[in-house]
Short mmCIF file of C-alpha atoms and ligand atoms in Angstrom, two decimals:
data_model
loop_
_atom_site.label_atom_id
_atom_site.label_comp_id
_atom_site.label_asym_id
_atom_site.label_seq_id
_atom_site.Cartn_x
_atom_site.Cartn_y
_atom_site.Cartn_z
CA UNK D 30 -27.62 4.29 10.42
CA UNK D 31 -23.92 3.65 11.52
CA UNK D 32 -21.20 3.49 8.08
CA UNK D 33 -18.53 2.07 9.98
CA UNK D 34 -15.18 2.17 7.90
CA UNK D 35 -13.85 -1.30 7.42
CA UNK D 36 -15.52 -4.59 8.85
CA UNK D 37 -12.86 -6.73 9.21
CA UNK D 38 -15.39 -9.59 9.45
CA UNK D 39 -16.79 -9.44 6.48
CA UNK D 40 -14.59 -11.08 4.02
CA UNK D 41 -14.51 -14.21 6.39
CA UNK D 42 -18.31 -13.84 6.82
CA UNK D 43 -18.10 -14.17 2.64
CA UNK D 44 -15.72 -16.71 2.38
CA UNK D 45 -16.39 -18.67 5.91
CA UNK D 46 -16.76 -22.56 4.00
CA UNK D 47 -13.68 -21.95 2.24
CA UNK D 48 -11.59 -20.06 4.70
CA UNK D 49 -12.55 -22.82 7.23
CA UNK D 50 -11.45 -25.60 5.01
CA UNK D 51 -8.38 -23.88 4.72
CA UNK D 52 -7.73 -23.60 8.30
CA UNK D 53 -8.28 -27.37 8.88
CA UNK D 54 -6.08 -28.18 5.83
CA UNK D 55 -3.16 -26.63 7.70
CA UNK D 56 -3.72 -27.73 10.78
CA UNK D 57 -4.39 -31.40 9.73
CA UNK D 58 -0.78 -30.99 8.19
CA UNK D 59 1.19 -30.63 11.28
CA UNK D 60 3.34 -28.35 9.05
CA UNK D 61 3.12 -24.76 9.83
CA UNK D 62 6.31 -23.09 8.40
CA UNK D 63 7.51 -22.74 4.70
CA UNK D 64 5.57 -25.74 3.28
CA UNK D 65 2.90 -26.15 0.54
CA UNK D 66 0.82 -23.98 0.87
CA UNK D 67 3.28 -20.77 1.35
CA UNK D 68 4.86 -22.40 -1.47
CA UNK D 69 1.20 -22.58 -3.58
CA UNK D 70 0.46 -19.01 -2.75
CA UNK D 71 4.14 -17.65 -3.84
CA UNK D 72 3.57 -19.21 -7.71
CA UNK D 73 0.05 -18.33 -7.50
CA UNK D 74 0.53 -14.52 -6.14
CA UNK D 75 3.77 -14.37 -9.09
CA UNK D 76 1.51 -15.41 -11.60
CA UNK D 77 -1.24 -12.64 -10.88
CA UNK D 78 1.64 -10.16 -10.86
CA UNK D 79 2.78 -11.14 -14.03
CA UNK D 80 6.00 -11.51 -12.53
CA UNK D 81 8.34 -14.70 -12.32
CA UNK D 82 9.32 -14.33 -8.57
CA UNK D 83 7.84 -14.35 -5.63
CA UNK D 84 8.85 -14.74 -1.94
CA UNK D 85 6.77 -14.63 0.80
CA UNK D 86 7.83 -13.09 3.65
CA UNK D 87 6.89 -11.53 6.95
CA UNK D 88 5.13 -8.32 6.26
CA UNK D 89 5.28 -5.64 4.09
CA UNK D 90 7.81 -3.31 5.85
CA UNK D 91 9.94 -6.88 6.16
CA UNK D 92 9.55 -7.13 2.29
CA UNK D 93 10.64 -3.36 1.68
CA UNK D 94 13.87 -3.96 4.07
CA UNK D 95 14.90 -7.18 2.98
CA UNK D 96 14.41 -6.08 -0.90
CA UNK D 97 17.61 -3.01 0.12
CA UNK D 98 19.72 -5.68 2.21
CA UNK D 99 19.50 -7.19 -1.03
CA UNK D 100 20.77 -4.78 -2.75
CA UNK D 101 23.34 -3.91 -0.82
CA UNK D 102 22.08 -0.45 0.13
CA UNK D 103 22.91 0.55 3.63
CA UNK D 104 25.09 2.97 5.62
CA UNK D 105 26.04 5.96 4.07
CA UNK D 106 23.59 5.00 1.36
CA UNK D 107 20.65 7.65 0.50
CA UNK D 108 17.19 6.43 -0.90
CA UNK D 109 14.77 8.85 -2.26
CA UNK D 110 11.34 8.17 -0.87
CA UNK D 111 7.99 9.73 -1.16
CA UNK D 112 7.16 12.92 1.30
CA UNK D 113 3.89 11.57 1.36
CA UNK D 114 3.43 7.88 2.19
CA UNK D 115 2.62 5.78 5.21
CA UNK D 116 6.18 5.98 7.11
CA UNK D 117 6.66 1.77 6.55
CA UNK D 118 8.43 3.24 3.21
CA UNK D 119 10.69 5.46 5.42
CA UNK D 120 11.47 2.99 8.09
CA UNK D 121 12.66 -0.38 5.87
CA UNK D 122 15.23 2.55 4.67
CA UNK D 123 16.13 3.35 8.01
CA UNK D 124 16.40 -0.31 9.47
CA UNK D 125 19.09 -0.93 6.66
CA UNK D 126 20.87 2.27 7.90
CA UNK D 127 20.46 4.12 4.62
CA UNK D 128 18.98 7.74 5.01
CA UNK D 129 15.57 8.01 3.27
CA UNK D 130 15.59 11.22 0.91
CA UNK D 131 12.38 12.71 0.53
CA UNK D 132 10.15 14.07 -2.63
CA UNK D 133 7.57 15.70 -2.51
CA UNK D 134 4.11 14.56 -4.31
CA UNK D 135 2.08 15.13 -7.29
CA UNK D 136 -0.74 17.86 -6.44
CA UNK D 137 -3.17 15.87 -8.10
CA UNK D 138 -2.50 11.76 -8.05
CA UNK D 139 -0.33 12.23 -4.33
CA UNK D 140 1.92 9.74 -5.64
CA UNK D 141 5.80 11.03 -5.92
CA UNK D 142 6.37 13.78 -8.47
CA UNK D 143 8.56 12.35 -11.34
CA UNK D 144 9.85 16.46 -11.85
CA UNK D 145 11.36 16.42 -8.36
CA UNK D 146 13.07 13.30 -8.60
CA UNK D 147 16.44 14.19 -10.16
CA UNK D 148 16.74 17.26 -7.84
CA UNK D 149 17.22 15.14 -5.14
CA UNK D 150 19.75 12.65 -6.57
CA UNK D 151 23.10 12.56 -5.23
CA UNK D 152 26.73 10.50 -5.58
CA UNK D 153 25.45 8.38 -2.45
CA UNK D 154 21.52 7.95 -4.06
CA UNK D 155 21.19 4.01 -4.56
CA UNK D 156 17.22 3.48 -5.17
CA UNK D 157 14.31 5.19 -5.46
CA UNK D 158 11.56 3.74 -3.73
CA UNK D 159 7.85 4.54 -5.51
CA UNK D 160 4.83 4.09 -3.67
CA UNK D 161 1.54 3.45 -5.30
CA UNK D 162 -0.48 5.36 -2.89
CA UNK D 163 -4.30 5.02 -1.94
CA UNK D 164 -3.99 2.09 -4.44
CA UNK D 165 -2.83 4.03 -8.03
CA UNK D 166 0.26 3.29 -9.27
CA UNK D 167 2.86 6.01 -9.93
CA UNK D 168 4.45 7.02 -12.86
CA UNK D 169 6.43 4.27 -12.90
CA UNK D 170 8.10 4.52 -17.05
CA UNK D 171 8.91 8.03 -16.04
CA UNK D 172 10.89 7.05 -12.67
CA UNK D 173 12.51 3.96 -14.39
CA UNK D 174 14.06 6.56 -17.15
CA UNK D 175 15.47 8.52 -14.60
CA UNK D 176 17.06 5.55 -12.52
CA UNK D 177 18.04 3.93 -15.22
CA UNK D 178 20.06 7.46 -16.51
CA UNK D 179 21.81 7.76 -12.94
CA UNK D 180 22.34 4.05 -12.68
CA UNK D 181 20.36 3.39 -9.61
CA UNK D 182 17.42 0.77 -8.23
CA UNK D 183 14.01 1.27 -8.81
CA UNK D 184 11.50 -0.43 -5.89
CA UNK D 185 8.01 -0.26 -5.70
CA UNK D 186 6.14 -0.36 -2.54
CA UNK D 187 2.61 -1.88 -3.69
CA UNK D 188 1.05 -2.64 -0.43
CA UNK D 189 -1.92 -0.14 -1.19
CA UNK D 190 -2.51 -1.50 -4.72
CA UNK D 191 -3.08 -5.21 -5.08
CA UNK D 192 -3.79 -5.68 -8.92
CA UNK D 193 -3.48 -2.18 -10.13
CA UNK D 194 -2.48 -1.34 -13.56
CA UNK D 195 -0.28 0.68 -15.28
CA UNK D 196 -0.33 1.15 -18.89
CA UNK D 197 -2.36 -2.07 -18.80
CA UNK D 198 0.39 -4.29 -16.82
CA UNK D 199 0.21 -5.18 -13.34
CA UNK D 200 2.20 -3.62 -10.50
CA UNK D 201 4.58 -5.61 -8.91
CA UNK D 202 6.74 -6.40 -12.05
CA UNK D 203 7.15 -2.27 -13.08
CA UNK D 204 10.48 -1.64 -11.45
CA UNK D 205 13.00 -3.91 -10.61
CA UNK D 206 11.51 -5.73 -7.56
CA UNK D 207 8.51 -5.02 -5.60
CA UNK D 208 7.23 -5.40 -2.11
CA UNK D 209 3.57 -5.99 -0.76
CA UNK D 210 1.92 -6.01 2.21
CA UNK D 211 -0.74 -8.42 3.70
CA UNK D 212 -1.63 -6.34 6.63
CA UNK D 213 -5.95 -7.41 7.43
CA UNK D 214 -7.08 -4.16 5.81
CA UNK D 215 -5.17 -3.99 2.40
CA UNK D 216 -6.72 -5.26 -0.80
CA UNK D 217 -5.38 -8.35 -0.56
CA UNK D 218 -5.66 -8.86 3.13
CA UNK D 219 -4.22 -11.80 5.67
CA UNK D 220 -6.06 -12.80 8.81
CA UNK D 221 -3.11 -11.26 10.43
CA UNK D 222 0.38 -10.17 9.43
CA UNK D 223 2.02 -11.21 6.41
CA UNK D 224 4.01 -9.49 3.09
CA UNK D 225 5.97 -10.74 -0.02
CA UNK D 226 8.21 -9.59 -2.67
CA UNK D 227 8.03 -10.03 -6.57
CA UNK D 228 10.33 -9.53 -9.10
CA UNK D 229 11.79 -10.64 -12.28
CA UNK D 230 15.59 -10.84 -10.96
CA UNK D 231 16.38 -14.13 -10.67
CA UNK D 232 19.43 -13.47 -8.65
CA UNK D 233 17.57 -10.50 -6.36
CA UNK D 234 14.98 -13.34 -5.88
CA UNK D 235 17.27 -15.75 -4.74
CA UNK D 236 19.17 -13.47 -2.06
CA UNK D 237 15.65 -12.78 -0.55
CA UNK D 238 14.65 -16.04 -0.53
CA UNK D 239 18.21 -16.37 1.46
CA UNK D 240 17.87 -13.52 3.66
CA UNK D 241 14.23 -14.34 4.77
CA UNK D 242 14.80 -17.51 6.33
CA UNK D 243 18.05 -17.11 8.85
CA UNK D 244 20.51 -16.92 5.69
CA UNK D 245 20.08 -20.89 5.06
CA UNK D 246 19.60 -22.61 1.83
CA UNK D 247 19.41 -25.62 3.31
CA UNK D 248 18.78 -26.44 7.34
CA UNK D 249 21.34 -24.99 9.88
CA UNK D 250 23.69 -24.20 6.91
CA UNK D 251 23.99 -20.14 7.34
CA UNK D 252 25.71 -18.58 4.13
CA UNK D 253 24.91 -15.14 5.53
CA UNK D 254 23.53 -13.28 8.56
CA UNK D 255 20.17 -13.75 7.74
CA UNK D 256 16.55 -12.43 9.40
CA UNK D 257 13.62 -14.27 10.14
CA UNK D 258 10.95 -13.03 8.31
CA UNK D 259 8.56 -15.76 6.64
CA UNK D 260 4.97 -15.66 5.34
CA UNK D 261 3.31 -17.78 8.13
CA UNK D 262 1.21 -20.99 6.78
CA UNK D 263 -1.82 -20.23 8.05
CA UNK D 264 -1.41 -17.10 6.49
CA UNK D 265 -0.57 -18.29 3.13
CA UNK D 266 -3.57 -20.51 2.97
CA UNK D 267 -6.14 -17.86 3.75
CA UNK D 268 -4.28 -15.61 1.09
CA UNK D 269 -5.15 -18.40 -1.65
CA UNK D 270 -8.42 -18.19 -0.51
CA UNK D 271 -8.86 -14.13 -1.19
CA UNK D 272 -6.21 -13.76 -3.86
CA UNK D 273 -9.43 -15.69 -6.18
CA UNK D 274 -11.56 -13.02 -5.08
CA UNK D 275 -9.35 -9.91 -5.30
CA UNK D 276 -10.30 -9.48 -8.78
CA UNK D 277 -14.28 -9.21 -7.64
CA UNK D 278 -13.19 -6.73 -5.10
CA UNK D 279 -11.14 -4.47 -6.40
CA UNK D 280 -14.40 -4.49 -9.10
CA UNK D 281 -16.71 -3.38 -6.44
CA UNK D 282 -14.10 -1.10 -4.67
CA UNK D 283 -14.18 1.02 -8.34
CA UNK D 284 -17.82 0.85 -8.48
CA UNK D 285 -17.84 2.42 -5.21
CA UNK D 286 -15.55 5.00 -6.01
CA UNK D 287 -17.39 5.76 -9.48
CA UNK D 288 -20.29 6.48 -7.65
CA UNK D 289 -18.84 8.57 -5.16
CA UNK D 290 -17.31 10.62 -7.75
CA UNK D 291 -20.06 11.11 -9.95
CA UNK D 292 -22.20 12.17 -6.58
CA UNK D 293 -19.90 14.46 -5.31
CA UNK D 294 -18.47 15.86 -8.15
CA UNK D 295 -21.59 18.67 -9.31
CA UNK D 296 -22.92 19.61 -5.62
CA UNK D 297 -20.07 19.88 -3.43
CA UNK D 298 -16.29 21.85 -2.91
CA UNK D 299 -15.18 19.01 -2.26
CA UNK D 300 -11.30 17.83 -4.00
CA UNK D 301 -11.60 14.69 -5.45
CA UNK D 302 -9.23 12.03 -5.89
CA UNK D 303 -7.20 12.49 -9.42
CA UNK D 304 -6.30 9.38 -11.53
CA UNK D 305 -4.11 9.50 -14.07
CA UNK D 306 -4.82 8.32 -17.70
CA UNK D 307 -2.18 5.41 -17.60
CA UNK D 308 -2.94 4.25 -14.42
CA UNK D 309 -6.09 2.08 -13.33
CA UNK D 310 -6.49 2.33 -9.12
CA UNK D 311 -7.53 -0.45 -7.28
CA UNK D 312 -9.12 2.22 -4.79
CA UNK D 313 -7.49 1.06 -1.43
CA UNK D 314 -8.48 4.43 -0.43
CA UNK D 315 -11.36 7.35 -1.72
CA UNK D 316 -9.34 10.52 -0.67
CA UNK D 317 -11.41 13.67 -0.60
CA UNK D 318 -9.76 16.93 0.21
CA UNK D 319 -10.71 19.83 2.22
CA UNK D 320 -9.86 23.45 3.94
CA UNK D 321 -12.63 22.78 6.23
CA UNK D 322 -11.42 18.98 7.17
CA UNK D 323 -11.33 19.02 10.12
CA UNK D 324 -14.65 20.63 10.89
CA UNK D 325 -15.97 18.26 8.27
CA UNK D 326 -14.56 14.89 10.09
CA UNK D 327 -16.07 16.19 13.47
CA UNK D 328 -19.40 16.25 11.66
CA UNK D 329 -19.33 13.41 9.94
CA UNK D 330 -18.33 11.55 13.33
CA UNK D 331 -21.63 12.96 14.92
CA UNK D 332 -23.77 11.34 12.10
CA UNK D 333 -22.01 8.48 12.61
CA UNK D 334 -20.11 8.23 9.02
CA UNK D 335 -16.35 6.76 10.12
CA UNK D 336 -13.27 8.26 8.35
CA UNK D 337 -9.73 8.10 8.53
CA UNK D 338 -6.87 10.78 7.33
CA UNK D 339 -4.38 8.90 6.03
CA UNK D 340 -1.94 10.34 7.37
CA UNK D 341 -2.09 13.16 9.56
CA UNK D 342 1.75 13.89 10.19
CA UNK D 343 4.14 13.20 7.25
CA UNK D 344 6.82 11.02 8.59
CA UNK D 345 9.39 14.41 7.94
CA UNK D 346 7.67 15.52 11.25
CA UNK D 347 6.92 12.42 13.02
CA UNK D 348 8.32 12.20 16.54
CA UNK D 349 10.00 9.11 15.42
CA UNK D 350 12.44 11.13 12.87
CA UNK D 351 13.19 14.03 15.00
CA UNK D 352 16.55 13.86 15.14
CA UNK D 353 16.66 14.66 11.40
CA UNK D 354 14.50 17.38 11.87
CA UNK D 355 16.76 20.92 11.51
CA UNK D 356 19.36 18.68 9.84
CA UNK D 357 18.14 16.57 7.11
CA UNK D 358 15.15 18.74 6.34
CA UNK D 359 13.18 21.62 7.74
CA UNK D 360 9.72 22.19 8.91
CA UNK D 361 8.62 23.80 6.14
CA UNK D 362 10.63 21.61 3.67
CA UNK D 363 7.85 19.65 2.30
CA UNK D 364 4.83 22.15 1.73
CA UNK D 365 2.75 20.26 -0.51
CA UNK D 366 3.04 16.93 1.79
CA UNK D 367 1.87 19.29 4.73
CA UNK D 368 -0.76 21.07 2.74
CA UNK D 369 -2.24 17.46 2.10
CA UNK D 370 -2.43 15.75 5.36
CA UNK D 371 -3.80 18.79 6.71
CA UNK D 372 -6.80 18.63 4.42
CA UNK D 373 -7.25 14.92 2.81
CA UNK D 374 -9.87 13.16 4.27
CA UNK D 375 -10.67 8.95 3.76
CA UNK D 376 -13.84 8.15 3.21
CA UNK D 377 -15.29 4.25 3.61
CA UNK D 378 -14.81 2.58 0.31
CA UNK D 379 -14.78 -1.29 1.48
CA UNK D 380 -16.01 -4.10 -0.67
CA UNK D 381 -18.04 -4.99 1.42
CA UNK D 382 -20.50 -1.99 1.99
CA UNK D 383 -23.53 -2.08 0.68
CA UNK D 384 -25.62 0.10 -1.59
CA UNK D 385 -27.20 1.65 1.69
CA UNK D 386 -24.50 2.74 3.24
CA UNK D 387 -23.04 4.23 0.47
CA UNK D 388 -25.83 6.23 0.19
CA UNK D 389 -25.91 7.42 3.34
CA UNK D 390 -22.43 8.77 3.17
CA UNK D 391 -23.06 10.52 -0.41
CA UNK D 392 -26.53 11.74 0.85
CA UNK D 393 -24.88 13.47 4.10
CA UNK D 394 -22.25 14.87 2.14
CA UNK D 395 -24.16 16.99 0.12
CA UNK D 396 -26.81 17.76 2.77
CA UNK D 397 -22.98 19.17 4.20
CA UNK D 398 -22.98 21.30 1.44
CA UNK D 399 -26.88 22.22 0.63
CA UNK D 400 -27.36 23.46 4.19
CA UNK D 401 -23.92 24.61 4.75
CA UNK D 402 -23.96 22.78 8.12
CA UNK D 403 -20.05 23.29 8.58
C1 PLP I 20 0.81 -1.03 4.99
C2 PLP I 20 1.95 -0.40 4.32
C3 PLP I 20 3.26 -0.84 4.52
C4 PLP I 20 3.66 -1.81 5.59
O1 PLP I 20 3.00 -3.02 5.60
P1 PLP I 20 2.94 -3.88 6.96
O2 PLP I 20 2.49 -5.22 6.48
O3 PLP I 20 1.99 -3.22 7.88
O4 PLP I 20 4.32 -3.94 7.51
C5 PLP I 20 4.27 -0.27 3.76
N1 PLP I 20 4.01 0.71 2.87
C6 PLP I 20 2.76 1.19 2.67
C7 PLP I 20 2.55 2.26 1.65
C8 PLP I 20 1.69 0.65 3.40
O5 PLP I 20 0.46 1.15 3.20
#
C-alpha cells in the first residue's frame, strides 16, 4: 500500500459541509477584500495566540517583510537568521535590503543555537529573527535576554508551528511580533496562499495594518508607500473553518509522532527528532536523521513510503545567494547546517493518515534495519 505524504484533500474531504457553507457565504456577499470575515478571522486567530494583534496579510514571507519595513530595518541593516530554515526567513530580510546574518543550529532541536547568537551581533544588527522549525518553538526567553541586552528586535517566524507552546504560552506573542504562514500544507492551512502577523505592539500593529493595504488608512488617502499584501476573503473564511479544528490536529499530529518515536526508538540507528523540555511541538514535521539518507529515501521510494528532506541546500549555498558566497560566508561556514540537510529525512506525519499507514511506514522501517536492506 501507497503512504503518500500529504493529501491535500483531506481536510476539505473532513470539513466539506462547513467549508462549502463558507464558500457560499462569501460569495453571496459580493465582498471579497478586507471585509468581515478577514476581519472575524484576525480577532479570532489573535485570540488563539494569546496575543492582542493580528493582521492578516498576504502570505507568510509578506508577513516576515512587512513586520522589518515596520521596523525600520533595511539597507545597511544586518538581521541574524537561522542557518537552518526554509530560505522565506532569509528572503523577507533580503526584500527589505537588510543582509540576513546567519547562526548556526542546535544539534539536537535544529532550531537556532541561543550560544551562537551574540557572536554574531554587530553595531549594524537590528533583529533577530527565530524560527520555530519542524513546528517546536525555539528558545525563545533565552534569545529575548540577549536582544533585549544589545537593544535589538526579536521576530518569530511561526509558520511551521501553529499552536505550539513554550513554557506553556502560545507562540506568536513570545517576541515582539510574529509572522505566520497559511501556505495549504502548514498546520493551519489556507485553500491557497495566505499569512498574518501577531503581536502585542499596538503601534507595530498599526504600521502593518498601514503598510499591508497600499499605505491607506482610509480609501485613496496614501500616508506612506505602502504594498499590497492582504489576507484574501475567501481565504479568511476557510481559515475560520480549520482554525476550530487545529487544536484536534495538532492532537493527532503528536499522537503520530509518539508512536513513531516509541517504534523507532529500540530497533533502529535511526536519529530522532529532539524536543526540548520547555517546548511542546505541534509536529509540522517528524525529522529522522541519517548517514545512509540517501540510500534510505531511494528505498523507501521503491516501497512506495513518500518523504521529503526539508531542506536539501541551506539557503548559505542556494543558487539564489551566490553572490554572497566567498564574501559574506564560506562554503564550509555553516558545518552543522550542512551536516543536517545532508542527512535529515521527513517522514509523513499528516493528520489525516490513518492507523494503517502509519504502520506501514514504522513496519518498513525496521524491516530496513532487521534485514539490513540498505
Ligand atoms: C512556509 C514558510 C514561510 C513562508 O510562507 P509562505 O506563505 O509560503 O510565503 C516562511 N518561513 C518558514 C519557516 C516557512 O516554513
Amino acid at each position: 500500500m501507497k503512504v503518500s505524504f500529504l493529501d491535500l484533500k483531506a481536510p476539505y474531504l473532513e470539513l466539506k459541509e462547513e467549508l462549502d457553507a463558507a464558500y457560499q457565504r462569501v460569495m453571496e456577499s459580493g465582498w471579497y477584500i478586507l471585509g468581515q470575515e478577514v476581519e472575524a478571522f484576525e480577532q479570532e486567530f489573535a485570540v488563539y495566540c494569546e496575543t492582542k494583534y493580528c493582521i492578516g496579510v498576504g502570505n507568510g514571507l509578506e508577513s516576515l517583510h512587512l513586520i522589518l519595513r515596520a521596523m525600520k530595518i533595511g539597507a545597511g541593516d544586518e538581521v541574524i537568521v537561522p542557518a537552518n530554515t526554509y530560505i522565506a526567513t532569509w528572503l523577507a530580510v533580503s526584500y527589505a535590503g537588510a543582509i540576513p546574518v546567519p547562526v548556526e543550529p542546535d544539534r539536537n532541536t535544529y532550531n537556532i543555537d541561543p550560544n551562537k547568537i551574540e557572536a554574531a551581533i554587530t553595531s549594524k544588527t537590528k533583529a533577530i529573527i527565530a524560527v520555530h522549525l519542524y513546528g517546536q518553538p525555539a528558545d525563545m526567553d533565552f534569545i529575548n535576554e540577549i536582544a533585549s541586552r544589545h537593544n535589538i528586535k526579536v521576530i518569530e517566524d511561526a509558520a511551521q508551528a501553529h499552536g505550539a507552546l513554550y513554557k506553556g504560552r502560545r507562540v506568536g506573542g513570545l517576541a515582539d511580533v510574529a509572522g505566520f504562514s497559511f501556505y495549504p500544507g502548514k498546520n493551519l492551512g489556507a485553500f491557497g496562499d495566505g499569512g498574518a502577523v501577531t503581536t502585542n505592539n499596538r503601534q507595530l500593529a498599526d504600521k502593518i495594518r498601514l503598510l499591508h493595504n497600499y499605505g491607506s488608512r482610509s480609501k485613496y488617502y496614501n500616508e506612506v508607500k505602502g504594498f499590497n499584501s492582504r489576507l484574501d476573503e475567501l481565504q479568511a473564511a476557510f481559515l475560520r473553518v480549520k482554525l476550530n479544528k487545529l487544536d484536534e490536529w495538532n492532537e493527532r499530529r503528536k499522537q503520530i509522532a509518539k508512536y513513531y518515536l516509541k517504534e523507532l526508538q529500540e530497533y533502529t540507528d535511526l536519529k530522532l527528532p529532539y524536543v526540548a523540555e520547555f517546548s511542546e511541538s505541534v509536529w509540522h514535521l517528524f525529522v529522522i536523521s541519517s548517514p545512509q539518507r540517501d540510500k534510505l529515501k531511494r528505498y523507501l521510494d521503491t516501497v512506495e513510503v513518500s518523504t521529503l528532506i526539508h531542506y536539501p541546500i541551506p539557503p548559505h549555498l542556494s543558487d539564489a545567494y551566490a553572490e554572497n558566497l566567498g564574501t559574506n560566508w564560506q562554503i564550509n561556514s555553516y558545518p552543522i547546517t550542512q551536516m543536517i540537510s545532508s542527512q535529515i529525512l521527513s517522514l509523513p506525519i499528516s493528520p489525516h493518515l490513518n492507523k494503517t499507514e502509519i504502520q506501514i511506514v514504522v513496519e518498513i522501517l525496521l524491516e530496513v534495519f532487521k534485514h539490513d536492506i540498505i
